[in-house]
Short mmCIF file of C-alpha atoms and ligand atoms in Angstrom, two decimals:
data_model
loop_
_atom_site.label_atom_id
_atom_site.label_comp_id
_atom_site.label_asym_id
_atom_site.label_seq_id
_atom_site.Cartn_x
_atom_site.Cartn_y
_atom_site.Cartn_z
CA MET A 1 136.37 119.09 254.49
CA ARG A 2 139.74 120.14 254.90
CA VAL A 3 142.54 117.76 255.37
CA LEU A 4 146.61 117.86 255.77
CA GLY A 5 148.70 116.03 254.00
CA ILE A 6 152.34 114.52 255.58
CA GLU A 7 154.62 112.42 253.19
CA THR A 8 158.43 111.68 254.70
CA SER A 9 158.92 108.08 253.60
CA CYS A 10 161.95 108.92 251.16
CA ASP A 11 163.81 111.94 250.54
CA GLU A 12 161.08 114.43 250.28
CA THR A 13 160.11 116.67 253.70
CA ALA A 14 156.64 117.66 252.47
CA VAL A 15 153.65 118.91 254.04
CA ALA A 16 149.98 119.70 252.29
CA VAL A 17 146.22 120.85 253.10
CA VAL A 18 144.03 120.31 250.86
CA GLU A 19 140.11 121.32 250.75
CA ALA A 20 137.19 119.04 248.76
CA ALA A 21 133.52 118.64 248.83
CA ALA A 22 132.84 116.07 251.00
CA ASP A 23 130.96 113.70 248.32
CA ALA A 24 132.72 111.44 245.71
CA ARG A 25 133.38 114.47 243.11
CA PRO A 26 136.38 114.67 242.26
CA VAL A 27 138.73 117.70 242.09
CA GLY A 28 139.91 119.96 245.10
CA ARG A 29 142.09 122.94 246.00
CA ILE A 30 145.59 122.67 247.37
CA LEU A 31 145.41 125.63 250.24
CA ALA A 32 149.20 124.91 251.01
CA ASN A 33 152.11 122.41 249.58
CA VAL A 34 155.11 123.20 251.00
CA VAL A 35 158.11 120.59 249.99
CA TYR A 36 162.26 120.43 251.57
CA SER A 37 163.61 118.40 249.43
CA GLN A 38 166.39 117.16 251.24
CA LEU A 39 168.38 116.64 248.08
CA ALA A 40 171.14 118.63 249.79
CA GLU A 41 171.74 116.14 252.54
CA HIS A 42 172.36 113.52 250.36
CA ARG A 43 173.49 114.22 246.78
CA ARG A 44 177.58 113.26 247.95
CA PHE A 45 176.76 109.92 248.77
CA GLY A 46 174.81 109.56 245.09
CA GLY A 47 171.86 108.46 247.08
CA VAL A 48 169.54 108.30 249.62
CA VAL A 49 170.49 107.61 253.02
CA PRO A 50 167.73 106.01 254.88
CA GLU A 51 169.14 107.22 258.68
CA ILE A 52 170.04 110.71 257.73
CA ALA A 53 166.86 111.22 255.31
CA ALA A 54 165.13 110.11 258.61
CA ARG A 55 167.25 112.86 261.34
CA ALA A 56 166.10 115.14 258.86
CA HIS A 57 162.33 114.84 258.50
CA LEU A 58 162.76 114.90 261.98
CA GLU A 59 164.05 118.34 261.95
CA ARG A 60 162.59 119.82 259.41
CA LEU A 61 158.60 118.22 259.82
CA ASP A 62 157.53 120.29 262.90
CA GLY A 63 158.39 123.85 260.85
CA LEU A 64 156.52 122.58 257.59
CA VAL A 65 153.32 121.87 259.20
CA GLY A 66 153.09 125.05 261.27
CA ALA A 67 154.16 126.35 257.61
CA ALA A 68 151.33 124.87 256.12
CA LEU A 69 148.56 125.83 257.74
CA ALA A 70 150.70 129.62 257.49
CA ASP A 71 149.58 129.42 253.82
CA ALA A 72 146.56 128.19 253.85
CA GLY A 73 145.35 130.46 256.62
CA ILE A 74 144.16 128.17 259.37
CA GLY A 75 144.15 126.36 262.56
CA LEU A 76 144.62 122.44 263.62
CA GLY A 77 141.23 123.14 264.74
CA ASP A 78 140.07 124.03 261.09
CA LEU A 79 141.14 120.68 259.61
CA ASP A 80 138.42 117.49 259.19
CA GLY A 81 141.47 114.57 259.28
CA ILE A 82 145.05 114.60 259.57
CA ALA A 83 147.00 112.12 256.80
CA ALA A 84 150.57 110.12 257.03
CA THR A 85 152.02 108.29 254.61
CA GLY A 86 152.20 104.49 256.36
CA GLY A 87 154.22 103.14 254.53
CA PRO A 88 156.32 101.88 252.09
CA GLY A 89 159.32 103.41 252.36
CA LEU A 90 162.10 103.58 254.29
CA ILE A 91 161.14 102.97 257.62
CA GLY A 92 162.99 105.59 259.84
CA GLY A 93 161.47 108.59 258.04
CA VAL A 94 157.74 107.21 257.45
CA MET A 95 157.73 106.68 261.47
CA VAL A 96 158.68 109.90 261.84
CA GLY A 97 155.97 111.11 259.57
CA VAL A 98 153.42 108.28 261.12
CA MET A 99 154.26 109.89 264.99
CA THR A 100 153.59 113.10 264.27
CA GLY A 101 150.46 112.62 262.22
CA LYS A 102 149.34 110.47 265.65
CA ALA A 103 149.95 113.01 267.67
CA LEU A 104 148.87 115.57 266.29
CA ALA A 105 145.41 113.62 265.40
CA PHE A 106 145.37 112.51 269.25
CA ALA A 107 145.83 116.27 270.75
CA HIS A 108 143.19 117.85 268.75
CA ASP A 109 140.55 114.87 268.98
CA LYS A 110 140.58 114.80 264.59
CA PRO A 111 140.35 111.04 262.50
CA PHE A 112 143.92 109.92 261.86
CA LEU A 113 144.01 108.23 258.15
CA ALA A 114 148.05 106.54 257.14
CA ILE A 115 147.69 106.60 253.97
CA ASN A 116 149.69 104.27 251.60
CA HIS A 117 152.07 106.69 249.28
CA LEU A 118 151.70 104.37 245.71
CA GLU A 119 147.95 104.72 246.89
CA GLY A 120 149.43 109.24 247.47
CA HIS A 121 150.40 109.07 243.55
CA ALA A 122 147.95 107.10 242.53
CA LEU A 123 144.69 108.93 243.18
CA SER A 124 146.61 112.54 242.79
CA VAL A 125 145.37 112.63 239.49
CA ARG A 126 141.69 113.81 240.72
CA LEU A 127 142.91 116.57 243.10
CA THR A 128 143.16 118.61 239.68
CA GLU A 129 141.16 115.92 236.84
CA GLU A 130 137.50 115.21 236.54
CA VAL A 131 138.73 111.34 235.85
CA ALA A 132 136.15 109.24 237.03
CA PHE A 133 136.86 105.22 238.37
CA PRO A 134 137.92 102.51 236.71
CA TYR A 135 140.72 103.60 235.72
CA LEU A 136 143.73 101.77 233.81
CA LEU A 137 146.92 103.66 236.03
CA LEU A 138 150.93 103.42 234.50
CA LEU A 139 152.66 104.11 238.27
CA VAL A 140 156.81 104.72 237.71
CA SER A 141 158.70 106.13 240.03
CA GLY A 142 161.69 105.36 241.78
CA GLY A 143 161.15 102.35 244.03
CA HIS A 144 157.87 100.83 241.11
CA CYS A 145 157.32 100.07 237.83
CA GLN A 146 153.56 98.56 238.12
CA LEU A 147 150.21 98.39 235.55
CA LEU A 148 147.27 98.85 237.73
CA THR A 149 142.90 99.10 237.18
CA VAL A 150 142.19 101.79 239.78
CA ARG A 151 138.08 101.35 241.04
CA GLY A 152 138.27 103.15 244.43
CA PRO A 153 140.20 103.97 247.30
CA GLY A 154 141.90 100.71 248.23
CA ASP A 155 140.46 98.56 245.49
CA PHE A 156 143.44 98.41 242.95
CA THR A 157 144.05 95.01 240.86
CA ARG A 158 147.77 94.94 239.26
CA LEU A 159 147.99 93.77 235.97
CA GLY A 160 151.94 94.11 235.26
CA THR A 161 154.71 94.49 237.38
CA THR A 162 158.33 94.82 237.10
CA ILE A 163 160.40 91.52 237.26
CA ASP A 164 163.48 93.51 238.87
CA ASP A 165 164.65 96.94 238.80
CA ALA A 166 162.15 99.55 238.74
CA VAL A 167 162.19 102.77 235.80
CA GLY A 168 163.36 105.34 238.21
CA GLU A 169 166.04 103.61 239.19
CA CYS A 170 167.13 102.73 235.75
CA PHE A 171 167.11 107.21 234.65
CA ASP A 172 169.18 107.44 238.35
CA LYS A 173 171.50 104.71 237.25
CA THR A 174 172.57 105.86 233.50
CA ALA A 175 172.71 109.51 235.73
CA LYS A 176 174.73 108.42 238.18
CA LEU A 177 177.26 106.19 235.51
CA LEU A 178 177.03 109.76 233.39
CA GLY A 179 178.39 111.90 235.99
CA LEU A 180 175.15 113.88 235.88
CA GLY A 181 174.41 114.32 238.92
CA PHE A 182 170.88 113.11 241.20
CA PRO A 183 168.29 112.69 240.97
CA GLY A 184 169.07 111.41 237.32
CA GLY A 185 165.83 111.19 236.11
CA PRO A 186 165.15 115.28 235.59
CA ALA A 187 169.76 115.23 234.90
CA VAL A 188 168.92 112.89 231.62
CA GLU A 189 165.83 114.10 229.87
CA ARG A 190 167.92 117.52 230.27
CA ALA A 191 170.75 115.89 228.67
CA ALA A 192 168.46 114.38 226.26
CA VAL A 193 167.56 117.49 224.93
CA GLY A 194 168.66 117.86 220.87
CA GLY A 195 170.57 113.69 221.26
CA ASP A 196 169.47 111.19 218.46
CA PRO A 197 167.41 108.95 219.65
CA GLN A 198 168.46 105.82 216.85
CA ARG A 199 172.10 106.69 217.38
CA PHE A 200 172.11 104.08 220.19
CA ALA A 201 169.97 100.39 219.65
CA LEU A 202 169.05 99.32 222.80
CA PRO A 203 168.07 96.46 224.22
CA ARG A 204 163.58 96.54 225.08
CA PRO A 205 163.45 93.65 227.94
CA MET A 206 159.71 92.36 227.98
CA TRP A 207 159.00 94.42 224.02
CA ARG A 208 156.57 92.72 222.21
CA LYS A 209 155.93 89.08 224.47
CA PRO A 210 152.18 89.16 225.71
CA GLY A 211 151.23 90.38 229.84
CA CYS A 212 152.41 93.67 231.12
CA ASP A 213 155.57 92.71 233.66
CA PHE A 214 158.55 94.67 232.78
CA SER A 215 162.29 93.64 233.31
CA PHE A 216 164.28 96.46 233.10
CA SER A 217 168.56 95.32 234.27
CA GLY A 218 168.96 94.90 231.01
CA LEU A 219 168.62 97.60 229.84
CA LYS A 220 170.75 98.74 232.66
CA THR A 221 173.34 96.81 232.18
CA ALA A 222 173.88 98.20 228.41
CA VAL A 223 173.82 101.08 229.06
CA ARG A 224 176.74 100.90 231.49
CA GLN A 225 178.59 98.88 228.68
CA ALA A 226 177.54 101.42 226.49
CA ILE A 227 179.09 104.33 228.26
CA GLU A 228 182.26 102.48 229.32
CA LYS A 229 182.72 102.48 224.47
CA LEU A 230 181.78 106.09 224.78
CA PRO A 231 183.65 107.23 221.98
CA ALA A 232 186.49 110.17 223.12
CA GLY A 233 186.26 113.91 222.13
CA ASP A 234 182.42 113.01 221.19
CA SER A 235 180.53 116.28 222.32
CA ARG A 236 177.53 114.65 221.21
CA ALA A 237 177.78 110.64 222.70
CA VAL A 238 176.07 111.91 225.94
CA ALA A 239 172.98 114.00 224.34
CA ASP A 240 172.72 111.05 222.03
CA LEU A 241 172.68 108.12 224.71
CA CYS A 242 170.72 110.04 226.80
CA ALA A 243 168.12 110.62 224.26
CA SER A 244 168.66 107.30 222.84
CA PHE A 245 167.76 105.69 226.56
CA GLN A 246 164.59 107.43 226.67
CA ARG A 247 163.28 106.33 223.46
CA THR A 248 163.70 103.17 224.78
CA VAL A 249 161.53 103.27 227.45
CA GLY A 250 159.71 105.07 225.78
CA ASP A 251 159.05 101.91 223.28
CA VAL A 252 159.09 99.50 226.36
CA LEU A 253 156.46 101.45 228.05
CA VAL A 254 154.16 102.23 225.44
CA ASP A 255 153.94 98.52 224.49
CA ARG A 256 153.04 98.03 227.68
CA CYS A 257 150.52 100.39 228.37
CA GLY A 258 148.70 98.49 225.20
CA ASN A 259 148.46 95.86 226.42
CA ALA A 260 147.34 96.79 229.43
CA LEU A 261 144.73 98.56 227.65
CA ALA A 262 142.98 95.48 225.77
CA ALA A 263 142.64 94.38 229.17
CA SER A 264 141.74 97.09 230.94
CA PRO A 265 137.60 98.28 231.59
CA SER A 266 138.39 101.75 230.48
CA SER A 267 140.03 104.05 227.98
CA THR A 268 141.49 106.46 230.22
CA LEU A 269 145.22 106.19 231.03
CA VAL A 270 146.40 107.77 234.00
CA VAL A 271 150.41 108.11 234.54
CA ALA A 272 151.83 109.00 237.32
CA GLY A 273 154.47 108.76 240.31
CA GLY A 274 158.75 111.10 239.71
CA VAL A 275 159.34 109.38 236.48
CA ALA A 276 155.68 110.53 234.82
CA ALA A 277 156.93 114.18 235.19
CA ASN A 278 158.75 113.43 231.88
CA VAL A 279 157.20 115.24 228.59
CA TYR A 280 158.56 113.24 226.59
CA LEU A 281 157.40 109.69 227.64
CA ARG A 282 154.40 112.06 228.34
CA SER A 283 154.08 112.39 224.33
CA ARG A 284 155.19 108.78 224.28
CA LEU A 285 152.32 107.69 225.41
CA GLU A 286 149.93 110.15 223.84
CA ALA A 287 150.09 107.73 221.35
CA LEU A 288 148.25 105.33 222.62
CA PRO A 289 144.40 105.05 221.93
CA ALA A 290 143.18 106.31 225.21
CA ARG A 291 143.16 109.53 227.05
CA LEU A 292 145.82 110.17 228.66
CA VAL A 293 145.82 112.04 232.27
CA ALA A 294 148.83 113.01 234.30
CA PRO A 295 148.85 115.10 237.70
CA PRO A 296 150.69 118.37 236.81
CA ILE A 297 154.25 118.20 236.87
CA LYS A 298 154.82 119.45 240.85
CA LEU A 299 152.72 116.41 241.81
CA CYS A 300 154.50 113.81 240.25
CA THR A 301 157.44 114.00 242.54
CA ASP A 302 156.84 112.27 246.00
CA ASN A 303 154.40 115.97 247.67
CA GLY A 304 152.52 115.94 250.47
CA ALA A 305 148.72 117.26 248.41
CA MET A 306 148.84 113.67 246.82
CA ILE A 307 148.67 112.44 250.60
CA ALA A 308 146.09 115.22 251.22
CA TRP A 309 144.05 114.37 248.33
CA ALA A 310 143.98 110.35 249.15
CA GLY A 311 143.31 111.20 252.75
CA VAL A 312 140.48 113.10 251.64
CA GLU A 313 139.13 110.01 249.86
CA ARG A 314 139.22 107.75 252.15
CA LEU A 315 137.31 110.60 254.73
CA ARG A 316 134.90 110.40 252.44
CA LEU A 317 134.24 106.60 252.70
CA GLY A 318 134.79 106.83 256.64
CA GLN A 319 137.88 104.62 255.98
CA VAL A 320 140.00 105.96 258.87
CA ASP A 321 142.68 104.20 261.04
CA ALA A 322 142.73 103.24 264.69
CA LEU A 323 145.74 105.22 265.97
CA ASP A 324 148.05 102.01 267.10
CA PHE A 325 148.17 101.48 263.31
CA ARG A 326 152.17 100.71 262.29
CA PRO A 327 154.48 101.73 259.47
CA ARG A 328 154.50 99.04 256.87
CA PRO A 329 157.96 99.07 255.17
CA ARG A 330 156.35 97.43 252.77
CA TRP A 331 152.15 97.54 251.71
CA PRO A 332 150.98 96.29 248.34
CA LEU A 333 148.35 98.46 246.75
CA ASP A 334 147.45 94.69 245.20
CA PRO A 335 148.01 92.29 248.22
CA ALA A 336 146.95 89.52 246.16
CA ALA A 337 149.41 89.71 243.46
CA ALA A 338 152.16 90.88 245.27
CA ASN A 339 152.18 87.10 246.58
CA ARG A 340 153.19 86.35 243.05
CA LEU A 341 156.07 88.45 242.64
O1 KG4 B 1 158.00 109.28 242.85
P1 KG4 B 1 158.70 109.87 243.38
O2 KG4 B 1 159.48 111.16 243.57
O3 KG4 B 1 159.29 108.90 244.30
C1 KG4 B 1 159.64 107.78 244.96
O4 KG4 B 1 158.19 107.38 245.12
O5 KG4 B 1 160.18 106.80 244.30
O6 KG4 B 1 160.25 108.64 242.66
C2 KG4 B 1 161.29 109.64 242.53
C3 KG4 B 1 161.62 108.92 240.47
C4 KG4 B 1 163.33 109.00 240.88
O7 KG4 B 1 163.67 107.53 240.21
C5 KG4 B 1 163.24 109.93 239.73
O8 KG4 B 1 165.10 110.26 239.31
C6 KG4 B 1 162.33 109.72 238.65
O9 KG4 B 1 161.76 110.08 239.69
N1 KG4 B 1 162.37 111.50 238.05
C7 KG4 B 1 162.27 111.42 237.00
C8 KG4 B 1 162.01 112.72 236.21
N2 KG4 B 1 161.97 113.49 237.83
C9 KG4 B 1 161.81 112.37 238.67
N3 KG4 B 1 162.17 110.19 235.75
C10 KG4 B 1 162.11 110.60 234.46
N4 KG4 B 1 162.70 112.25 234.49
C11 KG4 B 1 161.73 112.87 235.37
N5 KG4 B 1 161.70 114.44 235.29
ZN1 ZN B 2 156.71 108.55 245.61
#
């Protein structure tokens, strides 16, 4: 089966076509994967401006659907389903993607699949790797930091979440304070190369506490205070601070995942979401007593292929959506846990 995937929940306008067997096996084939990053439009504001994002999605999306189909060498009639991110995210952008997906599905009489963006990240590893359900998932992105047991599409149990900020947000803030640019994650990772990870002692909230929850606001504040006190003329200071910050985040992620593995029905740990693109953090997680699997770096940050793949997984189970689906600004993977925090 072939599914078109549309992603518009933040600042990437992305469309992909994925092909897979109709049975329940993991691993599909990406026939097309085009991403238009709106970075240039948002950079001067130092963050994503929702209204600008929605308009940019609207301007680009039709052209990107055409480009993806051309790359795949197929027409809309050759598709078995149309998947679009239905939330959570910036609602103007989500509406653009959902309306486009619905219109294409209606006009060509194809099933429509409204995909939870977080489920896109959560299942993306199975697009490229043989990973069976259930598995433990560390989902680390700009808006989320969660540990979940993934039993299948739509079947998640949350073991822990951040009680304040997401880890990607912490990277972005650190980069902004240091003037390294936006988005912050890749900039901090680059700046940390060759830095001394032991130079700055930063707080590790939740470290060695029971449970699987996270907290990053104290670390964010400590980084700000350290930046205010950076000695002038110390050419190594930025590299050392970035390396120390990454080491601290690594310590916390390893500690929290260790607790989650002890409570997990599986010894496979999957890391996904934008922060999973960080090579240093991946190497830290490799030290855990688990089989660590991560999507290729390119599929960690937002893309259409993960939405198309989640569409494949849902279509196989007959979990299609009606055309009156309403875009959702909030959409927890484990609704029972969402009431707790
Ligand atoms: O999954 P994603 O593309 O969008 C959301 O759903 O949030 O994640 C974006 C986040 C941003 O905070 C970005 O700074 C972070 O992922 N990120 C990274 C890296 N690449 C992206 N963080 C650390 N290291 C990276 N290499
Ligand atoms: Zn994302």
